[in-house]
mmCIF file of C-alpha atoms and ligand atoms in Angstrom:
data_model
loop_
_atom_site.group_PDB
_atom_site.id
_atom_site.type_symbol
_atom_site.label_atom_id
_atom_site.label_comp_id
_atom_site.label_asym_id
_atom_site.label_seq_id
_atom_site.Cartn_x
_atom_site.Cartn_y
_atom_site.Cartn_z
ATOM 1 C CA MET A 9 -59.343 -13.947 39.645
ATOM 2 C CA SER A 10 -58.703 -17.095 37.434
ATOM 3 C CA LYS A 11 -57.769 -20.313 39.998
ATOM 4 C CA ALA A 12 -54.930 -21.048 37.071
ATOM 5 C CA PHE A 13 -51.871 -19.984 36.083
ATOM 6 C CA THR A 14 -52.434 -18.708 32.972
ATOM 7 C CA PHE A 15 -50.392 -16.895 30.072
ATOM 8 C CA GLU A 16 -51.926 -14.897 26.709
ATOM 9 C CA VAL A 17 -50.516 -13.188 23.969
ATOM 10 C CA LEU A 18 -52.341 -10.366 23.444
ATOM 11 C CA ALA A 19 -50.139 -8.462 20.843
ATOM 12 C CA THR A 20 -47.214 -9.316 18.671
ATOM 13 C CA ASN A 21 -43.983 -6.823 16.716
ATOM 14 C CA GLY A 22 -41.543 -8.287 14.681
ATOM 15 C CA ARG A 23 -40.392 -10.741 17.955
ATOM 16 C CA ALA A 24 -41.717 -8.811 20.931
ATOM 17 C CA ARG A 25 -44.095 -9.696 22.854
ATOM 18 C CA ARG A 26 -47.201 -8.000 24.413
ATOM 19 C CA GLY A 27 -48.724 -10.162 27.051
ATOM 20 C CA ALA A 28 -50.554 -11.052 30.786
ATOM 21 C CA ILE A 29 -50.065 -13.036 32.880
ATOM 22 C CA THR A 30 -53.254 -14.150 35.411
ATOM 23 C CA MET A 31 -52.419 -15.617 38.674
ATOM 24 C CA PRO A 32 -54.533 -15.870 41.678
ATOM 25 C CA ARG A 33 -53.246 -13.304 43.201
ATOM 26 C CA GLY A 34 -53.616 -10.766 40.109
ATOM 27 C CA GLU A 35 -52.380 -9.690 36.716
ATOM 28 C CA ILE A 36 -48.937 -9.337 35.330
ATOM 29 C CA ARG A 37 -48.572 -7.061 32.372
ATOM 30 C CA THR A 38 -45.362 -8.406 30.398
ATOM 31 C CA PRO A 39 -43.404 -6.847 29.090
ATOM 32 C CA ALA A 40 -42.984 -6.596 33.328
ATOM 33 C CA PHE A 41 -40.376 -5.260 35.171
ATOM 34 C CA MET A 42 -39.764 -7.302 38.832
ATOM 35 C CA PRO A 43 -38.327 -4.593 41.312
ATOM 36 C CA VAL A 44 -36.200 -6.498 43.281
ATOM 37 C CA GLY A 45 -37.221 -7.512 47.542
ATOM 38 C CA THR A 46 -34.108 -8.788 49.376
ATOM 39 C CA GLY A 47 -35.520 -9.569 52.805
ATOM 40 C CA GLY A 48 -39.115 -9.210 51.997
ATOM 41 C CA THR A 49 -38.674 -5.319 51.701
ATOM 42 C CA VAL A 50 -38.286 -3.445 48.325
ATOM 43 C CA LYS A 51 -35.463 -1.137 50.326
ATOM 44 C CA THR A 52 -36.346 2.137 51.412
ATOM 45 C CA MET A 53 -39.524 1.831 49.558
ATOM 46 C CA TYR A 54 -43.359 1.473 51.195
ATOM 47 C CA MET A 55 -45.006 -1.342 49.278
ATOM 48 C CA ASP A 56 -48.139 1.156 48.538
ATOM 49 C CA GLN A 57 -45.302 2.867 46.457
ATOM 50 C CA VAL A 58 -44.230 0.188 44.606
ATOM 51 C CA ARG A 59 -47.505 -0.581 43.708
ATOM 52 C CA GLY A 60 -48.289 2.772 42.747
ATOM 53 C CA VAL A 61 -45.772 3.171 40.338
ATOM 54 C CA GLY A 62 -47.198 0.075 38.528
ATOM 55 C CA SER A 63 -45.215 -2.742 39.530
ATOM 56 C CA ASP A 64 -47.579 -6.300 39.471
ATOM 57 C CA ILE A 65 -44.943 -8.555 40.926
ATOM 58 C CA ILE A 66 -42.096 -8.309 42.883
ATOM 59 C CA LEU A 67 -38.815 -10.444 43.301
ATOM 60 C CA GLY A 68 -38.847 -12.165 47.053
ATOM 61 C CA ASN A 69 -35.432 -13.514 48.045
ATOM 62 C CA THR A 70 -35.325 -17.081 49.092
ATOM 63 C CA TYR A 71 -31.445 -17.279 50.226
ATOM 64 C CA HIS A 72 -31.593 -14.210 52.762
ATOM 65 C CA LEU A 73 -34.972 -14.899 54.078
ATOM 66 C CA MET A 74 -34.240 -18.641 54.854
ATOM 67 C CA LEU A 75 -31.006 -17.201 56.519
ATOM 68 C CA ARG A 76 -32.898 -14.658 58.209
ATOM 69 C CA PRO A 77 -36.196 -15.136 59.366
ATOM 70 C CA GLY A 78 -35.632 -18.332 58.063
ATOM 71 C CA ALA A 79 -38.555 -19.881 55.645
ATOM 72 C CA GLU A 80 -40.749 -22.073 58.528
ATOM 73 C CA ARG A 81 -41.228 -18.788 60.544
ATOM 74 C CA VAL A 82 -42.542 -16.349 57.495
ATOM 75 C CA ALA A 83 -44.494 -20.119 56.769
ATOM 76 C CA ARG A 84 -46.166 -19.737 60.586
ATOM 77 C CA LEU A 85 -45.817 -15.870 60.290
ATOM 78 C CA GLY A 86 -48.445 -16.399 57.165
ATOM 79 C CA GLY A 87 -46.484 -16.216 54.613
ATOM 80 C CA LEU A 88 -43.800 -14.215 52.777
ATOM 81 C CA HIS A 89 -47.612 -11.783 51.032
ATOM 82 C CA GLU A 90 -48.862 -11.628 54.373
ATOM 83 C CA PHE A 91 -45.221 -11.167 56.289
ATOM 84 C CA ALA A 92 -44.339 -7.801 53.766
ATOM 85 C CA ARG A 93 -47.754 -6.783 53.104
ATOM 86 C CA TRP A 94 -47.462 -7.248 49.495
ATOM 87 C CA PRO A 95 -51.097 -9.049 48.171
ATOM 88 C CA HIS A 96 -49.941 -9.183 44.449
ATOM 89 C CA PRO A 97 -47.858 -11.978 42.853
ATOM 90 C CA ILE A 98 -43.957 -12.732 44.161
ATOM 91 C CA LEU A 99 -41.880 -14.595 42.030
ATOM 92 C CA THR A 100 -38.481 -16.249 43.777
ATOM 93 C CA ASP A 101 -35.594 -17.206 42.619
ATOM 94 C CA SER A 102 -34.243 -20.851 43.405
ATOM 95 C CA GLY A 103 -31.534 -19.007 46.327
ATOM 96 C CA GLY A 104 -28.332 -21.210 44.007
ATOM 97 C CA PHE A 105 -27.330 -18.242 42.516
ATOM 98 C CA GLN A 106 -27.409 -16.550 45.771
ATOM 99 C CA VAL A 107 -25.108 -19.365 47.605
ATOM 100 C CA MET A 108 -22.501 -19.479 44.673
ATOM 101 C CA SER A 109 -22.111 -15.361 45.275
ATOM 102 C CA LEU A 110 -22.238 -14.497 48.594
ATOM 103 C CA SER A 111 -22.036 -17.414 51.149
ATOM 104 C CA LYS A 112 -18.464 -19.053 52.081
ATOM 105 C CA LEU A 113 -17.481 -22.671 52.392
ATOM 106 C CA ARG A 114 -19.813 -23.924 49.844
ATOM 107 C CA LYS A 115 -19.712 -26.817 48.172
ATOM 108 C CA LEU A 116 -21.851 -27.957 44.452
ATOM 109 C CA THR A 117 -22.590 -31.887 44.697
ATOM 110 C CA GLU A 118 -25.090 -33.930 42.290
ATOM 111 C CA ASN A 119 -27.496 -33.670 45.300
ATOM 112 C CA GLY A 120 -27.081 -29.613 45.472
ATOM 113 C CA VAL A 121 -25.175 -27.207 47.115
ATOM 114 C CA THR A 122 -24.137 -27.200 50.709
ATOM 115 C CA PHE A 123 -22.651 -23.928 51.902
ATOM 116 C CA ARG A 124 -21.877 -22.110 55.489
ATOM 117 C CA SER A 125 -24.307 -19.340 55.935
ATOM 118 C CA HIS A 126 -22.494 -15.849 55.510
ATOM 119 C CA ILE A 127 -24.496 -14.017 58.438
ATOM 120 C CA ASP A 128 -23.652 -16.884 61.113
ATOM 121 C CA GLY A 129 -21.665 -19.847 59.315
ATOM 122 C CA ALA A 130 -24.254 -21.996 60.170
ATOM 123 C CA ALA A 131 -24.227 -24.649 58.086
ATOM 124 C CA TYR A 132 -26.930 -25.688 54.888
ATOM 125 C CA GLU A 133 -27.842 -28.158 52.080
ATOM 126 C CA MET A 134 -29.667 -26.556 49.577
ATOM 127 C CA SER A 135 -30.943 -29.445 47.282
ATOM 128 C CA PRO A 136 -33.345 -28.744 44.596
ATOM 129 C CA GLU A 137 -36.274 -30.493 46.661
ATOM 130 C CA ARG A 138 -35.306 -28.210 49.582
ATOM 131 C CA SER A 139 -35.559 -25.085 47.270
ATOM 132 C CA ILE A 140 -38.443 -25.601 46.163
ATOM 133 C CA GLU A 141 -40.099 -26.767 49.838
ATOM 134 C CA ILE A 142 -38.542 -23.394 50.930
ATOM 135 C CA GLN A 143 -40.220 -21.600 47.708
ATOM 136 C CA GLY A 144 -43.495 -22.530 49.069
ATOM 137 C CA LEU A 145 -43.206 -22.297 52.623
ATOM 138 C CA LEU A 146 -42.670 -18.272 51.561
ATOM 139 C CA ASP A 147 -45.851 -19.360 49.622
ATOM 140 C CA SER A 148 -44.351 -18.243 46.511
ATOM 141 C CA ASP A 149 -46.537 -17.592 43.488
ATOM 142 C CA ILE A 150 -43.621 -18.353 40.806
ATOM 143 C CA GLN A 151 -41.267 -20.346 41.455
ATOM 144 C CA MET A 152 -37.501 -21.141 39.794
ATOM 145 C CA GLN A 153 -35.527 -24.367 40.197
ATOM 146 C CA LEU A 154 -32.297 -24.351 41.561
ATOM 147 C CA ASP A 155 -29.653 -24.116 38.590
ATOM 148 C CA GLU A 156 -25.880 -23.805 38.509
ATOM 149 C CA CYS A 157 -25.007 -20.276 36.917
ATOM 150 C CA THR A 158 -21.490 -20.538 35.457
ATOM 151 C CA ALA A 159 -19.966 -17.411 35.374
ATOM 152 C CA LEU A 160 -18.465 -16.363 31.771
ATOM 153 C CA PRO A 161 -16.076 -16.966 30.214
ATOM 154 C CA ALA A 162 -15.824 -20.624 31.135
ATOM 155 C CA MET A 163 -14.642 -23.383 29.507
ATOM 156 C CA GLU A 164 -16.848 -25.224 27.700
ATOM 157 C CA LYS A 165 -16.675 -28.596 29.457
ATOM 158 C CA GLU A 166 -17.273 -26.701 32.148
ATOM 159 C CA ILE A 167 -20.622 -24.932 30.915
ATOM 160 C CA GLU A 168 -21.724 -28.089 29.700
ATOM 161 C CA ARG A 169 -21.338 -30.059 33.139
ATOM 162 C CA ALA A 170 -23.296 -27.084 35.136
ATOM 163 C CA MET A 171 -26.010 -27.294 31.816
ATOM 164 C CA GLU A 172 -26.445 -30.629 32.435
ATOM 165 C CA LEU A 173 -26.413 -30.545 36.294
ATOM 166 C CA SER A 174 -29.094 -27.666 36.557
ATOM 167 C CA LEU A 175 -31.775 -29.989 33.693
ATOM 168 C CA ARG A 176 -31.146 -32.498 36.104
ATOM 169 C CA TRP A 177 -31.887 -30.909 39.550
ATOM 170 C CA ALA A 178 -34.238 -29.088 37.062
ATOM 171 C CA GLU A 179 -36.176 -32.858 36.672
ATOM 172 C CA ARG A 180 -36.236 -33.224 40.431
ATOM 173 C CA CYS A 181 -37.751 -29.543 40.751
ATOM 174 C CA LYS A 182 -40.630 -30.565 38.625
ATOM 175 C CA THR A 183 -41.320 -33.432 40.424
ATOM 176 C CA ALA A 184 -41.018 -31.318 44.186
ATOM 177 C CA PHE A 185 -42.999 -29.221 43.123
ATOM 178 C CA GLY A 186 -45.788 -31.206 41.939
ATOM 179 C CA ASP A 187 -48.969 -29.357 40.691
ATOM 180 C CA GLN A 188 -49.847 -26.715 42.735
ATOM 181 C CA GLN A 189 -53.337 -24.597 41.023
ATOM 182 C CA GLY A 190 -52.443 -21.303 40.698
ATOM 183 C CA LYS A 191 -48.705 -21.349 41.391
ATOM 184 C CA ALA A 192 -45.973 -21.716 38.530
ATOM 185 C CA MET A 193 -42.434 -22.890 38.511
ATOM 186 C CA PHE A 194 -40.427 -21.823 35.925
ATOM 187 C CA GLY A 195 -36.905 -23.797 34.380
ATOM 188 C CA ILE A 196 -33.527 -21.915 33.773
ATOM 189 C CA VAL A 197 -31.676 -22.313 30.649
ATOM 190 C CA GLN A 198 -28.606 -22.479 31.176
ATOM 191 C CA GLY A 199 -25.543 -22.766 28.535
ATOM 192 C CA GLY A 200 -23.017 -20.099 28.821
ATOM 193 C CA ASP A 201 -22.309 -18.661 25.584
ATOM 194 C CA ILE A 202 -22.557 -21.487 23.689
ATOM 195 C CA PRO A 203 -25.146 -22.099 20.929
ATOM 196 C CA ALA A 204 -24.816 -25.992 21.006
ATOM 197 C CA LEU A 205 -25.159 -26.016 24.886
ATOM 198 C CA ARG A 206 -28.240 -23.218 24.519
ATOM 199 C CA LEU A 207 -29.885 -25.272 21.756
ATOM 200 C CA ARG A 208 -29.274 -28.240 24.035
ATOM 201 C CA SER A 209 -30.868 -26.743 27.142
ATOM 202 C CA ALA A 210 -33.957 -25.098 25.763
ATOM 203 C CA GLN A 211 -35.055 -28.345 23.771
ATOM 204 C CA ALA A 212 -34.969 -30.150 27.131
ATOM 205 C CA LEU A 213 -36.720 -27.946 29.099
ATOM 206 C CA LYS A 214 -39.162 -27.547 26.697
ATOM 207 C CA ALA A 215 -40.441 -31.000 26.761
ATOM 208 C CA MET A 216 -40.428 -30.852 30.338
ATOM 209 C CA ASP A 217 -43.602 -28.381 29.547
ATOM 210 C CA LEU A 218 -43.146 -26.718 32.154
ATOM 211 C CA LYS A 219 -45.550 -23.249 32.506
ATOM 212 C CA GLY A 220 -42.543 -20.435 31.800
ATOM 213 C CA TYR A 221 -38.589 -20.645 31.017
ATOM 214 C CA ALA A 222 -35.675 -18.251 32.655
ATOM 215 C CA ILE A 223 -32.982 -17.753 30.776
ATOM 216 C CA GLY A 224 -30.124 -18.130 32.876
ATOM 217 C CA GLY A 225 -26.292 -17.831 32.938
ATOM 218 C CA LEU A 226 -26.317 -14.211 31.483
ATOM 219 C CA ALA A 227 -25.456 -10.463 32.922
ATOM 220 C CA VAL A 228 -22.438 -12.382 34.428
ATOM 221 C CA GLY A 229 -20.063 -10.060 32.867
ATOM 222 C CA GLU A 230 -20.453 -11.104 29.287
ATOM 223 C CA PRO A 231 -20.608 -8.323 26.866
ATOM 224 C CA GLN A 232 -23.987 -7.472 25.962
ATOM 225 C CA ALA A 233 -24.051 -8.696 22.191
ATOM 226 C CA VAL A 234 -22.894 -11.787 23.674
ATOM 227 C CA MET A 235 -26.180 -11.771 26.074
ATOM 228 C CA LEU A 236 -28.261 -10.833 22.745
ATOM 229 C CA GLU A 237 -26.414 -13.752 20.266
ATOM 230 C CA MET A 238 -27.516 -16.111 22.981
ATOM 231 C CA LEU A 239 -31.319 -14.688 23.098
ATOM 232 C CA ASP A 240 -31.520 -14.603 19.429
ATOM 233 C CA ILE A 241 -30.670 -18.724 19.525
ATOM 234 C CA THR A 242 -32.670 -19.644 22.643
ATOM 235 C CA CYS A 243 -36.199 -17.534 22.332
ATOM 236 C CA PRO A 244 -36.748 -19.321 18.659
ATOM 237 C CA GLU A 245 -36.828 -22.507 20.997
ATOM 238 C CA LEU A 246 -38.980 -22.073 23.946
ATOM 239 C CA PRO A 247 -42.358 -22.748 23.563
ATOM 240 C CA ALA A 248 -44.543 -18.935 22.084
ATOM 241 C CA ASP A 249 -46.894 -19.592 24.620
ATOM 242 C CA ARG A 250 -44.775 -19.424 27.453
ATOM 243 C CA PRO A 251 -43.781 -16.319 29.506
ATOM 244 C CA ARG A 252 -39.726 -15.939 29.029
ATOM 245 C CA TYR A 253 -37.871 -14.311 31.492
ATOM 246 C CA LEU A 254 -34.781 -12.711 31.637
ATOM 247 C CA MET A 255 -32.644 -13.352 35.029
ATOM 248 C CA GLY A 256 -30.554 -9.925 36.659
ATOM 249 C CA VAL A 257 -31.408 -7.824 33.398
ATOM 250 C CA GLY A 258 -30.773 -4.707 33.080
ATOM 251 C CA THR A 259 -30.471 -1.469 31.902
ATOM 252 C CA PRO A 260 -33.018 0.483 30.105
ATOM 253 C CA ASP A 261 -31.458 -0.067 26.309
ATOM 254 C CA ASP A 262 -31.175 -4.038 27.590
ATOM 255 C CA ILE A 263 -34.796 -4.107 28.446
ATOM 256 C CA LEU A 264 -35.335 -2.386 24.837
ATOM 257 C CA LYS A 265 -33.079 -4.828 23.196
ATOM 258 C CA SER A 266 -34.359 -8.416 25.076
ATOM 259 C CA VAL A 267 -38.025 -7.382 24.485
ATOM 260 C CA ALA A 268 -37.193 -7.206 20.144
ATOM 261 C CA ARG A 269 -35.834 -10.312 20.623
ATOM 262 C CA GLY A 270 -39.000 -11.925 22.644
ATOM 263 C CA ILE A 271 -38.080 -11.106 26.250
ATOM 264 C CA ASP A 272 -41.478 -10.785 28.824
ATOM 265 C CA MET A 273 -40.320 -10.421 31.875
ATOM 266 C CA PHE A 274 -37.279 -8.750 33.636
ATOM 267 C CA ASP A 275 -35.882 -8.369 37.285
ATOM 268 C CA CYS A 276 -32.840 -6.434 38.465
ATOM 269 C CA VAL A 277 -31.087 -4.508 41.204
ATOM 270 C CA MET A 278 -29.965 -1.475 38.812
ATOM 271 C CA PRO A 279 -32.539 1.390 39.832
ATOM 272 C CA THR A 280 -32.917 0.089 43.116
ATOM 273 C CA ARG A 281 -29.563 -0.373 43.788
ATOM 274 C CA ALA A 282 -28.622 3.207 41.955
ATOM 275 C CA GLY A 283 -31.071 4.891 43.732
ATOM 276 C CA ARG A 284 -29.299 4.211 47.070
ATOM 277 C CA HIS A 285 -25.669 5.439 45.335
ATOM 278 C CA GLY A 286 -27.172 8.624 44.119
ATOM 279 C CA LEU A 287 -27.726 8.030 40.366
ATOM 280 C CA ALA A 288 -31.327 8.573 39.152
ATOM 281 C CA TYR A 289 -32.853 7.663 35.610
ATOM 282 C CA THR A 290 -34.541 9.865 33.358
ATOM 283 C CA ARG A 291 -35.422 10.026 29.924
ATOM 284 C CA ARG A 292 -32.796 11.902 29.028
ATOM 285 C CA GLY A 293 -30.239 9.313 30.461
ATOM 286 C CA LYS A 294 -28.653 9.428 33.636
ATOM 287 C CA VAL A 295 -27.876 11.951 36.168
ATOM 288 C CA ASN A 296 -25.685 11.281 39.142
ATOM 289 C CA LEU A 297 -26.566 13.647 41.718
ATOM 290 C CA ARG A 298 -23.495 13.503 43.660
ATOM 291 C CA ASN A 299 -21.829 15.577 40.777
ATOM 292 C CA ALA A 300 -20.984 19.309 42.248
ATOM 293 C CA ARG A 301 -22.944 20.569 39.057
ATOM 294 C CA HIS A 302 -26.139 20.301 40.718
ATOM 295 C CA ALA A 303 -25.421 21.696 43.722
ATOM 296 C CA ASP A 304 -27.405 25.364 42.005
ATOM 297 C CA ASP A 305 -29.697 23.401 39.696
ATOM 298 C CA PRO A 306 -33.453 24.237 40.601
ATOM 299 C CA ARG A 307 -35.277 22.118 37.840
ATOM 300 C CA PRO A 308 -36.590 18.928 39.055
ATOM 301 C CA LEU A 309 -34.853 15.908 37.505
ATOM 302 C CA ASP A 310 -38.030 15.472 35.028
ATOM 303 C CA GLU A 311 -40.859 18.450 35.413
ATOM 304 C CA GLU A 312 -43.451 16.131 32.832
ATOM 305 C CA SER A 313 -42.931 13.214 35.403
ATOM 306 C CA ASP A 314 -45.839 11.805 37.178
ATOM 307 C CA CYS A 315 -44.008 10.832 40.030
ATOM 308 C CA PRO A 316 -43.664 13.238 42.781
ATOM 309 C CA ALA A 317 -40.047 12.419 43.450
ATOM 310 C CA ALA A 318 -39.137 13.750 39.940
ATOM 311 C CA ARG A 319 -41.590 16.387 39.399
ATOM 312 C CA ASP A 320 -40.964 18.442 42.665
ATOM 313 C CA TYR A 321 -37.770 18.370 44.303
ATOM 314 C CA SER A 322 -34.785 20.173 42.840
ATOM 315 C CA ARG A 323 -32.128 18.994 41.851
ATOM 316 C CA ALA A 324 -29.458 21.211 43.890
ATOM 317 C CA TYR A 325 -31.909 19.486 47.224
ATOM 318 C CA LEU A 326 -31.338 15.901 46.208
ATOM 319 C CA HIS A 327 -27.772 16.670 45.661
ATOM 320 C CA HIS A 328 -27.792 17.867 49.439
ATOM 321 C CA LEU A 329 -29.074 14.827 50.374
ATOM 322 C CA VAL A 330 -27.667 12.840 48.888
ATOM 323 C CA ARG A 331 -24.109 14.379 49.792
ATOM 324 C CA SER A 332 -25.213 14.583 53.469
ATOM 325 C CA GLN A 333 -26.567 10.952 53.302
ATOM 326 C CA GLU A 334 -29.588 11.645 54.093
ATOM 327 C CA ALA A 335 -31.874 8.585 54.040
ATOM 328 C CA LEU A 336 -34.953 10.822 51.944
ATOM 329 C CA GLY A 337 -31.675 10.992 48.924
ATOM 330 C CA ALA A 338 -31.983 6.854 49.088
ATOM 331 C CA MET A 339 -35.775 7.275 48.904
ATOM 332 C CA LEU A 340 -36.519 10.009 46.562
ATOM 333 C CA LEU A 341 -33.925 8.607 44.245
ATOM 334 C CA THR A 342 -35.431 4.741 44.491
ATOM 335 C CA TRP A 343 -39.220 6.057 44.246
ATOM 336 C CA ASN A 344 -37.831 8.416 40.995
ATOM 337 C CA ASN A 345 -35.623 5.588 39.135
ATOM 338 C CA LEU A 346 -38.587 2.451 40.200
ATOM 339 C CA SER A 347 -41.085 4.735 38.694
ATOM 340 C CA TYR A 348 -38.895 5.308 35.628
ATOM 341 C CA TYR A 349 -38.289 1.513 34.490
ATOM 342 C CA GLN A 350 -41.914 1.102 35.278
ATOM 343 C CA LYS A 351 -42.455 4.297 32.761
ATOM 344 C CA LEU A 352 -40.348 2.674 30.543
ATOM 345 C CA MET A 353 -42.229 -0.640 30.507
ATOM 346 C CA GLN A 354 -45.554 0.862 30.291
ATOM 347 C CA ASP A 355 -43.971 2.847 27.212
ATOM 348 C CA ILE A 356 -43.293 -0.779 25.269
ATOM 349 C CA ARG A 357 -46.324 -2.435 26.271
ATOM 350 C CA ALA A 358 -48.355 0.132 24.499
ATOM 351 C CA ALA A 359 -45.538 0.364 21.676
ATOM 352 C CA ILE A 360 -46.028 -2.932 20.667
ATOM 353 C CA GLU A 361 -49.640 -2.477 20.992
ATOM 354 C CA ALA A 362 -49.702 -0.611 18.161
ATOM 355 C CA GLY A 363 -47.519 -2.214 16.235
ATOM 356 C CA ALA A 364 -44.836 0.259 17.028
ATOM 357 C CA PHE A 365 -42.294 -0.601 19.143
ATOM 358 C CA GLU A 366 -39.156 -0.569 16.754
ATOM 359 C CA ALA A 367 -39.801 2.828 15.981
ATOM 360 C CA ARG A 368 -40.888 3.891 19.262
ATOM 361 C CA ALA A 369 -37.720 2.092 20.828
ATOM 362 C CA ALA A 370 -35.220 4.201 18.763
ATOM 363 C CA GLU A 371 -37.306 7.237 19.966
ATOM 364 C CA ILE A 372 -36.179 6.082 23.708
ATOM 365 C CA SER A 373 -32.868 5.774 22.772
ATOM 366 C CA GLU A 374 -32.183 8.384 21.293
ATOM 367 C CA GLY A 375 -33.645 10.454 24.508
ATOM 368 C CA TRP A 376 -30.957 8.928 26.604
ATOM 369 C CA VAL A 377 -27.988 9.367 23.540
ATOM 370 C CA ARG A 378 -28.845 13.528 23.977
ATOM 371 C CA GLY A 379 -27.806 13.372 27.717
ATOM 372 C CA ASP A 380 -29.645 15.319 30.591
ATOM 373 C CA ILE A 381 -28.424 18.749 29.531
HETATM 374 C C1 0UX B 15 -27.135 -9.523 37.617
HETATM 375 N N1 0UX B 15 -27.269 -10.790 36.727
HETATM 376 C C2 0UX B 15 -27.859 -11.710 37.291
HETATM 377 N N2 0UX B 15 -28.650 -12.217 37.894
HETATM 378 C C3 0UX B 15 -28.337 -13.672 37.773
HETATM 379 C C4 0UX B 15 -29.617 -14.430 38.577
HETATM 380 C C5 0UX B 15 -30.356 -13.595 39.655
HETATM 381 C C6 0UX B 15 -31.781 -12.616 39.275
HETATM 382 N N3 0UX B 15 -31.935 -12.358 40.569
HETATM 383 C C7 0UX B 15 -32.942 -12.646 41.372
HETATM 384 C C8 0UX B 15 -32.244 -12.322 43.119
HETATM 385 C C9 0UX B 15 -30.570 -12.062 43.045
HETATM 386 C C10 0UX B 15 -30.621 -11.714 44.261
HETATM 387 C C11 0UX B 15 -30.564 -10.189 44.603
HETATM 388 C C12 0UX B 15 -31.972 -9.628 44.435
HETATM 389 C C13 0UX B 15 -32.832 -10.685 45.240
HETATM 390 C C14 0UX B 15 -32.522 -11.894 45.332
HETATM 391 C C15 0UX B 15 -31.058 -12.213 45.795
HETATM 392 C C16 0UX B 15 -33.126 -12.572 43.785
HETATM 393 C C17 0UX B 15 -32.122 -10.106 42.634
HETATM 394 C C18 0UX B 15 -29.767 -15.901 37.973
HETATM 395 N N4 0UX B 15 -30.375 -16.461 39.079
HETATM 396 C C19 0UX B 15 -30.594 -18.174 38.780
HETATM 397 N N5 0UX B 15 -30.965 -18.682 39.931
HETATM 398 N N6 0UX B 15 -29.467 -18.502 37.555
HETATM 399 C C20 0UX B 15 -29.265 -17.606 36.618
HETATM 400 O O1 0UX B 15 -28.513 -18.408 35.949
HETATM 401 C C21 0UX B 15 -28.877 -16.501 37.084
HETATM 402 C C22 0UX B 15 -28.722 -15.327 36.382
HETATM 403 C C23 0UX B 15 -28.279 -14.155 36.613
HETATM 404 N N7 0UX B 15 -27.528 -12.938 36.648
#
């Protein structure tokens, strides 16, 4: 396996790209969906299952792990891969997004974010340098810069201030990260829903010659059309030979439309969180197993699936488990949902290779519209 971090575009179809990232811990086939691991676990799943459904990379959770059990402790125990028994690539977010959404009493300054833990109220400072240090202690393969994500709608001046601060923090993170062979630090494009600010952010980050670029500040409450318009503006400004990661996205429909605009990597809590709330994703659309209409339905979620959770259990049984709040309900639906998402990504990659992405995307969407019979 290569010692360095490389990205290769293997095929294109319109603006959609089929690529491959190679890293010492393994290859990431793109477009890729990255299951979200919160405190070093993809909730209710064994790591063998996460791998078994086709995941090449998972997300770790900087903010949670730094609070509990602590980044230094994870490092002493051999790093996150050893701790969670996941030997393949791990991407960690910088923690800023969560500090702003989870912790109490936080203050944003030029030097970083000071906040109190939502767990025990202890005070912390997260500077760009400390964020990179924590991600290094976790032995993360792809590390994200510390940034300030503006919730939308917001005043243009506010979006501009946060975008410019994030650019200064990107420089500091690049310096702190240094030249770690086989690992990568990605910049994050900000700029809200303002085209001119998106362009400025993308161009400034491109000049930093980073190994990959995330598009942040989206999927924060704006309509899908606004998100897609920002991709139309941002992606062409980013270097074609570097991976593009759309943070926090999304539904299967978001993913199809974003791949069509040049996005290579996705993360979203949707498939795992929905699974814990009784919601199943299938190729015929979503199925809410809490609904009483499933109580006598002997059919599986998808008789053609190669995932046991989708193929071997009746909807009646899944309905029963969900209604009885049995742990197995969350386990089977999470397994089904991740399997569906990874099958979708595999389908997308094959369609781009075959030069048939647009037609395949239309077929996939029609399947949902027909709805689950
Ligand atoms: C949903 N929409 C959305 N998400 C976003 C995220 C987090 C991505 N997921 C990582 C994360 C976030 C939470 C939940 C899990 C585990 C861990 C903590 C890491 C995924 C973002 N993260 C950063 N650094 N910057 C953004 O602009 C941003 C915008 C987003 N828009």
